[in-house]
Coordinates of C-alpha atoms and ligand atoms in Angstrom, one line a residue:
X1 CA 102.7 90.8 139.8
X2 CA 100.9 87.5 138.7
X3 CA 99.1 87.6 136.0
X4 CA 96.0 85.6 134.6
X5 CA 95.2 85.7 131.0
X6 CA 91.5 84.2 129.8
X7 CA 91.6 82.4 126.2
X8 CA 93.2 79.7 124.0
X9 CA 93.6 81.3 120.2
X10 CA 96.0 82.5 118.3
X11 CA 95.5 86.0 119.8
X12 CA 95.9 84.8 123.3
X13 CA 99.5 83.4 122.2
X14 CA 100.6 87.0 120.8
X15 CA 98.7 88.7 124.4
X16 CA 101.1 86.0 126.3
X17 CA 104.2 86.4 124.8
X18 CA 104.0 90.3 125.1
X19 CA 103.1 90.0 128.4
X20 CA 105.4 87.4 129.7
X21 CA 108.5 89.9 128.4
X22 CA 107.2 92.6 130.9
X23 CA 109.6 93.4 133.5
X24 CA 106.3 94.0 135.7
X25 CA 105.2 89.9 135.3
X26 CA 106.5 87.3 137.8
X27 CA 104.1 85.0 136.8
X28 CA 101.6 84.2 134.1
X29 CA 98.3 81.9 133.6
X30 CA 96.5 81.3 130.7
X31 CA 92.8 79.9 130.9
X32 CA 92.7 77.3 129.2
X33 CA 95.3 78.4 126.9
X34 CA 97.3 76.9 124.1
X35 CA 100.7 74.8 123.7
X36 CA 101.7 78.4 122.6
X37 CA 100.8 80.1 125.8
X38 CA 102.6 77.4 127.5
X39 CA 105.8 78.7 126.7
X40 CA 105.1 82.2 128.1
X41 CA 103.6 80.6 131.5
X42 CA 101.3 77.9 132.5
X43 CA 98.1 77.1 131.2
X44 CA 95.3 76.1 133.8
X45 CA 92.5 73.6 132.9
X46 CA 89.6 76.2 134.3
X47 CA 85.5 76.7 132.7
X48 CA 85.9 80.5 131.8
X49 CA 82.2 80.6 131.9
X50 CA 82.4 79.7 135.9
X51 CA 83.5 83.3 137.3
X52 CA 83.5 81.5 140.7
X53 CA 86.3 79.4 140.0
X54 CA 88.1 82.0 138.3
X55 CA 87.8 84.2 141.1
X56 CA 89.1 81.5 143.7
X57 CA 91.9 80.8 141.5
X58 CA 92.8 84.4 141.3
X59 CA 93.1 84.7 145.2
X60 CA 94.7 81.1 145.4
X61 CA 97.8 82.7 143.2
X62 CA 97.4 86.7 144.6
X63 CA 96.4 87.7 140.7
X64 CA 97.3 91.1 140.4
X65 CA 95.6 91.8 136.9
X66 CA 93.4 89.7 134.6
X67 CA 93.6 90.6 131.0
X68 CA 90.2 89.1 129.0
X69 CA 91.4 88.1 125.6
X70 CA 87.6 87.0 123.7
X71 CA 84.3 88.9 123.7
X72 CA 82.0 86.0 125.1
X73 CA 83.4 86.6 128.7
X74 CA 83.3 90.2 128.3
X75 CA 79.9 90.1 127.2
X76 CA 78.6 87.5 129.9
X77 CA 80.3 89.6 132.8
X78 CA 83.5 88.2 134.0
X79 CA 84.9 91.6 134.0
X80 CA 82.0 92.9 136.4
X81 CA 82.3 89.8 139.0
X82 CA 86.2 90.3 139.0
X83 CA 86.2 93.6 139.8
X84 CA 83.3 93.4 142.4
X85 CA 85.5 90.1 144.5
X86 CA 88.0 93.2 144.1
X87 CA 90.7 91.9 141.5
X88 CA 91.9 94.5 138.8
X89 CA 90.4 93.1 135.2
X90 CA 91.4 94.5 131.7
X91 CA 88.3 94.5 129.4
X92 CA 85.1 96.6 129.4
X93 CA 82.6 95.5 131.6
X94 CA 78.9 94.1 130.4
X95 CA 77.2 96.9 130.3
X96 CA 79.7 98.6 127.8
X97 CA 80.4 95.4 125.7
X98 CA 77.2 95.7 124.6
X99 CA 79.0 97.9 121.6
X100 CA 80.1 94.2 120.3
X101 CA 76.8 92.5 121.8
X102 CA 74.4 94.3 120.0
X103 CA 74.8 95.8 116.3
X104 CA 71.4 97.9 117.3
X105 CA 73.1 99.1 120.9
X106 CA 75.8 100.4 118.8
X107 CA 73.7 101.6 115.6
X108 CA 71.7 103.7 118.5
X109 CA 75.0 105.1 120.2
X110 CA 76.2 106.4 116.9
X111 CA 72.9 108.0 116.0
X112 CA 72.6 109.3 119.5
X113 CA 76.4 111.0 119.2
X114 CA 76.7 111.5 116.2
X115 CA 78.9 109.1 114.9
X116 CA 79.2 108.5 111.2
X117 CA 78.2 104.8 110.3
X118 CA 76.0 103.6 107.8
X119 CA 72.0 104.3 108.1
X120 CA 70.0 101.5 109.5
X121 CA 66.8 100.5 110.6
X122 CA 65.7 97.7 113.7
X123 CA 63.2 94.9 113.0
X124 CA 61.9 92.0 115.5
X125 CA 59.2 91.2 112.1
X126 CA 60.1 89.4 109.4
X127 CA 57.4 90.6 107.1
X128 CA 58.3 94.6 107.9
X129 CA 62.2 93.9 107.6
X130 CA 60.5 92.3 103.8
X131 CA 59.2 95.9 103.4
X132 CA 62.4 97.3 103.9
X133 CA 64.6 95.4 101.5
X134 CA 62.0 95.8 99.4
X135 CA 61.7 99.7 99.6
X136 CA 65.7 100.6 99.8
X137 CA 66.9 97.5 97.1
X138 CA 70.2 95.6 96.9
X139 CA 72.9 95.9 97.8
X140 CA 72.3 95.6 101.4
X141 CA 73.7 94.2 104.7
X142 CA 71.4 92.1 106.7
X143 CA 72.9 91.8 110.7
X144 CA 71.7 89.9 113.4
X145 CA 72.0 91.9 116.4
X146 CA 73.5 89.6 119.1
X147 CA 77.0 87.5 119.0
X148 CA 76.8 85.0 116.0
X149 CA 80.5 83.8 116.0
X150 CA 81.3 86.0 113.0
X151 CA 78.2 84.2 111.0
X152 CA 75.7 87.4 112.0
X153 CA 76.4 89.3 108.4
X154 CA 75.1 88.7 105.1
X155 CA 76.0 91.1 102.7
X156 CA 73.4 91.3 100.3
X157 CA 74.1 91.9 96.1
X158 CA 70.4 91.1 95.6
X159 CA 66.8 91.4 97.4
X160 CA 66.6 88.1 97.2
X161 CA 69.6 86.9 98.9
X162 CA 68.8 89.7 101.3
X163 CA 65.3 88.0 101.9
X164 CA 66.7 84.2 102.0
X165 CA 69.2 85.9 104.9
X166 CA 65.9 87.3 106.9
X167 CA 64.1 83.9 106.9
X168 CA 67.4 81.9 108.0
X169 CA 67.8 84.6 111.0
X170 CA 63.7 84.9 111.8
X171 CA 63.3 81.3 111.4
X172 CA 66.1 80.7 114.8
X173 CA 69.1 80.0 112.1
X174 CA 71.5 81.9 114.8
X175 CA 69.4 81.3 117.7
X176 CA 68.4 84.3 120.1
X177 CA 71.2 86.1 118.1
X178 CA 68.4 86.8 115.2
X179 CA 65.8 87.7 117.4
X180 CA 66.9 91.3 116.3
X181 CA 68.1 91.9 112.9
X182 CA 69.7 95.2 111.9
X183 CA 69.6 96.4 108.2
X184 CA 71.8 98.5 106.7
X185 CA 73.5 100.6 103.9
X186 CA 75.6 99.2 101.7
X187 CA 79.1 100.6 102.5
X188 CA 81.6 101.2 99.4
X189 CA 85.8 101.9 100.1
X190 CA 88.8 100.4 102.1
X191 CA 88.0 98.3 104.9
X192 CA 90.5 99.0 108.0
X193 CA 91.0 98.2 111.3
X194 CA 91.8 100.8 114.2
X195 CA 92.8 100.0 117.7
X196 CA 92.3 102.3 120.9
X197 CA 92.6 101.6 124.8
X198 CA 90.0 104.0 126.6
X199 CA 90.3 103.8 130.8
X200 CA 86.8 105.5 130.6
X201 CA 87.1 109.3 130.5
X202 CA 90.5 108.9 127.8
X203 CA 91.2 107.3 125.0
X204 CA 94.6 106.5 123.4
X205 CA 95.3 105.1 119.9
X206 CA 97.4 102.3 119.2
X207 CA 97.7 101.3 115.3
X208 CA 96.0 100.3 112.7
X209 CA 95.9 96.9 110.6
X210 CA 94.4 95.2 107.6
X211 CA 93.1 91.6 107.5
X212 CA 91.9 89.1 104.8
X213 CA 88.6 87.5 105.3
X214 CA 88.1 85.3 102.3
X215 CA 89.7 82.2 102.3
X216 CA 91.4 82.0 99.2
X217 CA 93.6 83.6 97.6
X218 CA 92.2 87.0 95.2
X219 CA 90.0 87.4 98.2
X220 CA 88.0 84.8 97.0
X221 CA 86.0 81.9 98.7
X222 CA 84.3 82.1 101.8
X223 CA 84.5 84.5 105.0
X224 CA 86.8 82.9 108.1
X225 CA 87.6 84.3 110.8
X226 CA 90.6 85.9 108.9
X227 CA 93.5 84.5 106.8
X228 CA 96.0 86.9 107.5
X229 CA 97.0 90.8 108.9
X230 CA 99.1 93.4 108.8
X231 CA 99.9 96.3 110.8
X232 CA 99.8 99.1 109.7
X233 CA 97.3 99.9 107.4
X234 CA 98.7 102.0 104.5
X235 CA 94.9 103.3 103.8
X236 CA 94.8 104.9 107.5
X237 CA 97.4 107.9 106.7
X238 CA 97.6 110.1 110.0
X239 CA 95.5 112.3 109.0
X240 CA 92.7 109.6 109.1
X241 CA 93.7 108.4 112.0
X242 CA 93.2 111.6 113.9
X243 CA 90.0 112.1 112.1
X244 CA 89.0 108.6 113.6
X245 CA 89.8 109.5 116.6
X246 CA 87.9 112.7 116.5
X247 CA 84.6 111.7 115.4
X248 CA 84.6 107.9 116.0
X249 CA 86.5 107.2 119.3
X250 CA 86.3 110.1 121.1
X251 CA 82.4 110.5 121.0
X252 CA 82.1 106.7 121.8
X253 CA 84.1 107.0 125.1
X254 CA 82.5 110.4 125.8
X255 CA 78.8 108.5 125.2
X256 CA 79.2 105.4 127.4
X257 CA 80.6 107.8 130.0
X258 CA 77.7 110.0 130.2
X259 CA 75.4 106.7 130.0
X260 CA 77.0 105.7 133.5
X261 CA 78.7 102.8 131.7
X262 CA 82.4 104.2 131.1
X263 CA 84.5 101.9 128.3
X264 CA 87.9 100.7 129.9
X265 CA 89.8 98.1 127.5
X266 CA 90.4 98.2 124.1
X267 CA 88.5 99.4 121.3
X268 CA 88.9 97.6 117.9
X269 CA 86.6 99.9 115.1
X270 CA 85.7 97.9 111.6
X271 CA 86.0 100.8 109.7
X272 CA 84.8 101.4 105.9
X273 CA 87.4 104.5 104.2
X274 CA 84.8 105.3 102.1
X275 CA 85.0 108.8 99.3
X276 CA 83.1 110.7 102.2
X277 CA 85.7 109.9 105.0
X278 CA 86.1 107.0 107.6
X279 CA 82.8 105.3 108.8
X280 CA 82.1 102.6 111.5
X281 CA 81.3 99.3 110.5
X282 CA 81.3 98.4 113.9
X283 CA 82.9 97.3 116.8
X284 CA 84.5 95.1 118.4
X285 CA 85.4 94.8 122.7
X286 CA 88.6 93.3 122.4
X287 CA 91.8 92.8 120.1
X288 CA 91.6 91.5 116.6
X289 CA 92.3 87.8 115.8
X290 CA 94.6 87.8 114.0
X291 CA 95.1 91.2 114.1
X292 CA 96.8 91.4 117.3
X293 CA 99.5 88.8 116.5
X294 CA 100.1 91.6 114.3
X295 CA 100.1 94.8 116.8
X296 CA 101.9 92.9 119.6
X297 CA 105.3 92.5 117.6
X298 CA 105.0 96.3 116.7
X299 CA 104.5 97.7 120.4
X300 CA 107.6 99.0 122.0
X301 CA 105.9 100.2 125.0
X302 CA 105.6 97.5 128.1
X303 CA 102.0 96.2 126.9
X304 CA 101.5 95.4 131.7
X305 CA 102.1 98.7 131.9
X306 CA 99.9 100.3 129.4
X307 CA 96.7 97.9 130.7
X308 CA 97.1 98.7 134.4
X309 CA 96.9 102.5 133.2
X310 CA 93.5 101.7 131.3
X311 CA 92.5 99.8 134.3
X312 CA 93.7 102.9 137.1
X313 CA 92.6 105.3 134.9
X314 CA 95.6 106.9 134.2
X315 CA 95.7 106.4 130.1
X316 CA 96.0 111.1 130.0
X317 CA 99.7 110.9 131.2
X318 CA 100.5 107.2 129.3
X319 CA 101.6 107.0 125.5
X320 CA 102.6 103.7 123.7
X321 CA 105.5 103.3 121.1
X322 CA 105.4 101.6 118.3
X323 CA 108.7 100.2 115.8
X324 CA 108.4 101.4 112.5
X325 CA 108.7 97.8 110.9
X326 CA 105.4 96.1 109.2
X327 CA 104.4 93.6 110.7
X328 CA 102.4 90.3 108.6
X329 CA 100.8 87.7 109.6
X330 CA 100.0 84.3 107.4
X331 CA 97.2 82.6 108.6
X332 CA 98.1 78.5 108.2
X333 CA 94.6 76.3 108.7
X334 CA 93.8 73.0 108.4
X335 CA 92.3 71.9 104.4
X336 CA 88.7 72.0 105.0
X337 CA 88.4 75.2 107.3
X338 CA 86.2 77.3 107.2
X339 CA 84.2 74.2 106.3
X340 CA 84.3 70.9 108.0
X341 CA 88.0 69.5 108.8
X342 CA 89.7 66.9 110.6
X343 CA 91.7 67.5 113.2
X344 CA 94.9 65.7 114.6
X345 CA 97.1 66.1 111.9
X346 CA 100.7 66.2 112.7
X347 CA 102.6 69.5 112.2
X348 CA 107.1 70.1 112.2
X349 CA 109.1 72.0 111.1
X350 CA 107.9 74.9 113.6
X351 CA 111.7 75.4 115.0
X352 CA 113.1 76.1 111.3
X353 CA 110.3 78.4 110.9
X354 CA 111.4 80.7 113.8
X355 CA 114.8 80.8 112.6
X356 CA 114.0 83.1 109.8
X357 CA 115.0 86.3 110.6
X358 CA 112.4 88.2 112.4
X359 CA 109.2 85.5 112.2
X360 CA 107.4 84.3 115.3
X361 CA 104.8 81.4 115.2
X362 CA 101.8 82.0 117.4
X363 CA 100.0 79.0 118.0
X364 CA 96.3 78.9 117.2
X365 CA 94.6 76.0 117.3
X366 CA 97.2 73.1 117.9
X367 CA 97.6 70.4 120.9
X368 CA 100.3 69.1 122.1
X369 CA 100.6 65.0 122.8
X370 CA 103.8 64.2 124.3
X371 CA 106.4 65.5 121.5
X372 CA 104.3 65.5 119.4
X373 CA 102.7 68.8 117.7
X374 CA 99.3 68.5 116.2
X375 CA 96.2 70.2 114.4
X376 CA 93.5 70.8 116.9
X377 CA 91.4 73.4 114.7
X378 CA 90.6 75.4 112.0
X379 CA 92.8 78.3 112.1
X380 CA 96.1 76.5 113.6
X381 CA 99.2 78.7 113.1
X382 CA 99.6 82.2 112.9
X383 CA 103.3 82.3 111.1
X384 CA 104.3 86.7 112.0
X385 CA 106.9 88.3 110.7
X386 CA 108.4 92.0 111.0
X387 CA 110.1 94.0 108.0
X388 CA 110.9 97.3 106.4
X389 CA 108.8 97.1 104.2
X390 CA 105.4 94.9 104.0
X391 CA 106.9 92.8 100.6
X392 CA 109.9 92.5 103.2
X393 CA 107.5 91.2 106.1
X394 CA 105.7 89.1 103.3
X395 CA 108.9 87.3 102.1
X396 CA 109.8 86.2 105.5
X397 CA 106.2 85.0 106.6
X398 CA 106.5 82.6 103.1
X399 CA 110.1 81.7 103.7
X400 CA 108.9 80.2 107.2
X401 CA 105.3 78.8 105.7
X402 CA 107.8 76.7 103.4
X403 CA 109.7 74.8 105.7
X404 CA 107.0 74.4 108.1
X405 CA 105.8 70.5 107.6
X406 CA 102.1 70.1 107.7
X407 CA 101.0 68.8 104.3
X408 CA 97.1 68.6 105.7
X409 CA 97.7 72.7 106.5
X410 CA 96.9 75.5 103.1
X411 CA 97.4 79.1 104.1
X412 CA 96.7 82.1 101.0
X413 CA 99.5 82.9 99.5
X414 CA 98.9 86.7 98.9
X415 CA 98.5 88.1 102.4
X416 CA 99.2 91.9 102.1
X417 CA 98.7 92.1 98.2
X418 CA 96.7 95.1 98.7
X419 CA 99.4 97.4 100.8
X420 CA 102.4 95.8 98.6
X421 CA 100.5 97.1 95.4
X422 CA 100.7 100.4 96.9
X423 CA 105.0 100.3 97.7
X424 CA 105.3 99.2 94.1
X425 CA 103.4 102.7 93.9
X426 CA 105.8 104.1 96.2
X427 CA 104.1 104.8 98.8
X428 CA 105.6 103.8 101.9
X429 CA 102.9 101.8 104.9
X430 CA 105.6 103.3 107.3
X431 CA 104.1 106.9 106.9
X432 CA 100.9 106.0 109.1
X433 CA 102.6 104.1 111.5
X434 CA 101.2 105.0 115.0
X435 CA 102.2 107.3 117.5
Ligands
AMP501 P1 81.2 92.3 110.6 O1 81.1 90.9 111.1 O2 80.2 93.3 111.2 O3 82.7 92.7 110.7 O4 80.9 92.3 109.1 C1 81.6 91.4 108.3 C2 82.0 92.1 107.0 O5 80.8 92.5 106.3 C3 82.7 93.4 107.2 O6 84.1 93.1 107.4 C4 82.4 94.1 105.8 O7 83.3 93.5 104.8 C5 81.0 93.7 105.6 N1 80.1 94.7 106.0 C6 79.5 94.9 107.2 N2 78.7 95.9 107.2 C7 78.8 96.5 105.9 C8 78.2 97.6 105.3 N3 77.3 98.4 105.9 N4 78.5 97.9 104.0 C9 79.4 97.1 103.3 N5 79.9 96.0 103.9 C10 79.7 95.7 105.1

C-alpha cells in the first residue's frame, strides 16, 4: 500500500525509515518531512493544518494508511476528517487526544478510574490558585492545561516561584493554553517512559525508554525537548511493566471506551517510579521525540503491520517483538538551543558516522541546499546506536558524534549515565526488555 506519513522531526525520520523497510509499503510520503525522510520516500510540500488538501492528496495517490507522527494534528482533528472522507489514519482521534490536550481532561480521567497519579486541583482564578500554593507549600508543579510546546510545566522548589509561574500563565504568558492551570503534588522517584498501541477495546505494550531533558550535561541547564534516549528503561523491570499496564493503561483504554471516545494509536505515559509504585505524570498521544528514534531500531515486528491492526481493531491476536540490544540515542543541536540560535550552519561527516557499527543518524532539524547539508533547527541530529549493553550503545553513539563535522553543533556527553551506573552495578537493562 501507499503510505502518507504527517511530520518533519527527528521522530518522523525514525517512523519513515521503519516503515519504508515494510514488505507491506510500495510507496511512502512524508508531509512536509525532512532531508532524512527523503531517503525512505518523498517528502510533499503540503499545510498539515489544511485537512482538505491532505485528504485530496491521499485519493490523488490511493493512500492506504496515514500514520500522524505530532500531537497538534491529532489534537486539531486530522484523524477525525481522514477517517470520515473514508481513509484508514493511525492516531487517536480529537476527542480522545484530549488525554495530551488537556492536563485537567486527563487529571479527571484518572480520578474518575482510578488511576494513580498525583493529587491535583483546577483553577480558572488566579487569586484562589494563590490560596492553594499557599495552603499545600513548595514543592509544587504548576501546569497549564492546554498544549504549550513543552513550556506548560513549572516545577516549583518555592511558593514563590510557584506564584511568579501563576501570573506568567494568568496574565496570557502561553496564551489560551493558561486559561486553565492544573496544580499538583510534587512527585519524588525515577522518571520513565512506557509505550502502548490500544485499537480501542485492547491495549498492547511496546517498551519502555528513558530521556534526558536538561540540556547539559549532570542534568543540568535548562529543559529541551530532550537531549538524548534509551530504550529500555532499566528502572521499568517486568514486573512494573505489567503493573503499568494493569492499573495505568488498561483502565485508560477501558475509560475512553465507555466515554464513547475509544483510544486507537499509541499511548506514551510520563511515568514517576515513585517508593509507592508507578504513577502517571501524564500523557502523551503519540511517540516520544526522541524516544522513538529509540524504539524503532529495537522493533522486530513489521511496525505497517502492527498500525493497521490498531487501526482494524485487531491488536487481541497481534504481538510485537522486540531485539534484546539497547538502543541510545545522542541528541546533537545547534549552540544556543534551547535558547536563541542561528541556523544554516553547515554539517559532514554524516557518512563516516553511519559507518560505525550499528549507529543510524536520524535527521532532525537539517535542510538540504543542493549538496550541501545544513542546520535548520534546534535539535538537528539524532545520532542512534544499538548494543549489548547501554555503555556498548553509548560508545558507539560518541564514536559517530566524533567524526561528525559540525563545529556550531554541542550534544551532552553523558546520555545514559543513569542506566550505565546501574551495569557497573550489575544489573543488566536487558532484563526488562519488552515482550
Ligand atoms: P511534562 O511536560 O508534563 O512531561 O512535565 C515536564 C517534567 O516536569 C516532567 O518530565 C517531570 O520531570 C516534571 N513533573 C511534571 N509533573 C510532576 C510532578 N507532579 N511531580 C514532580 N515532577 C513533575
Amino acid at each position: 500500500m501507499n503510505i502518507l506519513l504527517i511530520g518533519s522531526g527527528g521522530r518522523e525520520h525514525a517512523l519513515a525509515w521503519k516503515i519504508s523497510a515494510s514488505p507491506l509499503c510500495d510507496a511512502l510520503y512524508t508531509v512536509p518531512g525532512n532531508p532524512g525522510t527523503a531517503q525512505c520516500g518523498d517528502n510533499v510540500a503540503l499545510d498539515v493544518t489544511d485537512h482538505a488538501a491532505i485528504i485530496d492528496f491521499c485519493r490523488a495517490k490511493t493512500i492506504g494508511l496515514v500514520v500522524v507522527g505530532p500531537e497538534a494534528p491529532l489534537v486539531a482533528g486530522l484523524v477525525d476528517d481522514l477517517t470520515a472522507a473514508g481513509i484508514k489514519a493511525f492516531g487517536p482521534t480529537k476527542a480522545a487526544a484530549q488525554l495530551e490536550g488537556s492536563k485537567a481532561f486527563t487529571k479527571e480521567l484518572c480520578a474518575e478510574a482510578g488511576i494513580p497519579t498525583a493529587a491535583f486541583a483546577r483553577f480558572t482564578d488566579e487569586a484562589a490558585a494563590r490560596a492553594y500554593v499557599a495552603e499545600k507549600g513548595a514543592p509544587i508543579v504548576i501546569k497549564a492545561d492546554g498544549l504549550a510546546a513543552g513550556k506548560g510545566v513549572v516545577v516549583a522548589m518555592t511558593a514563590d516561584e510557584a506564584n511568579d509561574a501563576l501570573a506568567m500563565m494568568f496574565a496570557g504568558g502561553l496564551g489560551a493554553a493558561g486559561a486553565e492551570v492544573v496544580i499538583e503534588e510534587y512527585l519524588t522517584g525515577e522518571e520513565a517512559s512506557f509505550f502502548a498501541f490500544s485499537d480501542g477495546t485492547h491495549a498492547l505494550p511496546l517498551a519502555s525508554a528513558q530521556d534526558h531533558k536538561r540540556a547539559f550535561d549532570g542534568d543540568t541547564g535548562p529543559n529541551t525537548g530532550g537531549m538524548g534516549a534509551y530504550s529500555p528503561a532499566p528502572v521499568l523491570t517486568p514486573a512494573l511493566e505489567e503493573e503499568v499496564m494493569a492499573r495505568i493503561i488498561r483502565p485508560t483504554v477501558a475509560a475512553l471506551k465507555a466515554r464513547g471516545t475509544p483510544y486507537r494509536g499509541v499511548l506514551y505515559a510520563g511515568l514517576m517510579i515513585t517508593a509507592a509504585g508507578p504513577k502517571l505524570i501524564e500523557y502523551n498521544v503519540r511517540f516520544g521525540d526522541p524516544e522513538c528514534q529509540v524504539l524503532m531500531p529495537r522493533m522486530k515486528t513489521d511496525l505497517v503491520a502492527a498500525m493497521l491492526a490498531t487501526v482494524d481493531e485487531e491488536l487481541k491476536s497481534f504481538d510485537v517483538r522486540w531485539w534484546d540490544e539497547v538502543a541510545l540515542t545522542v541528541v546533537m543541536a545547534t549552540k544556543g538551543y534551547p535558547g536563541s540560535y542561528p541556523r544554516g550552519s553547515e554539517i559532514g561527516g554524516l557518512d563516516a558516522a553511519e559507518a560505525v557499527e550499528d549507529v543510524l543518524v536520524f535527521h532532525a532539524g537539517t535542510k538540504q541546499v543542493g549538496s550541501r547539508l545544513l542546520a535548520d533547527g534546534g535539535r538537528v541530529l539524532n545520532v542512534t546506536s544499538l548494543g549489548k549493553s547501554v555503555a556498548e550503545a553509548r560508545r558507539r553513539a560518541y564514536d559517530a558524534v566524533a567524526v561528525i563535522d559540525w563545529p556550531e553543533g554541542f550534544c551532552r556527553t553523558d546520555i545514559g549515565w543513569r542506566a550505565v551506573a546501574r551495569e557497573g552495578n550489575g544489573k543488566s537493562p536487558l532484563t526488562s526488555a519488552g515482550s
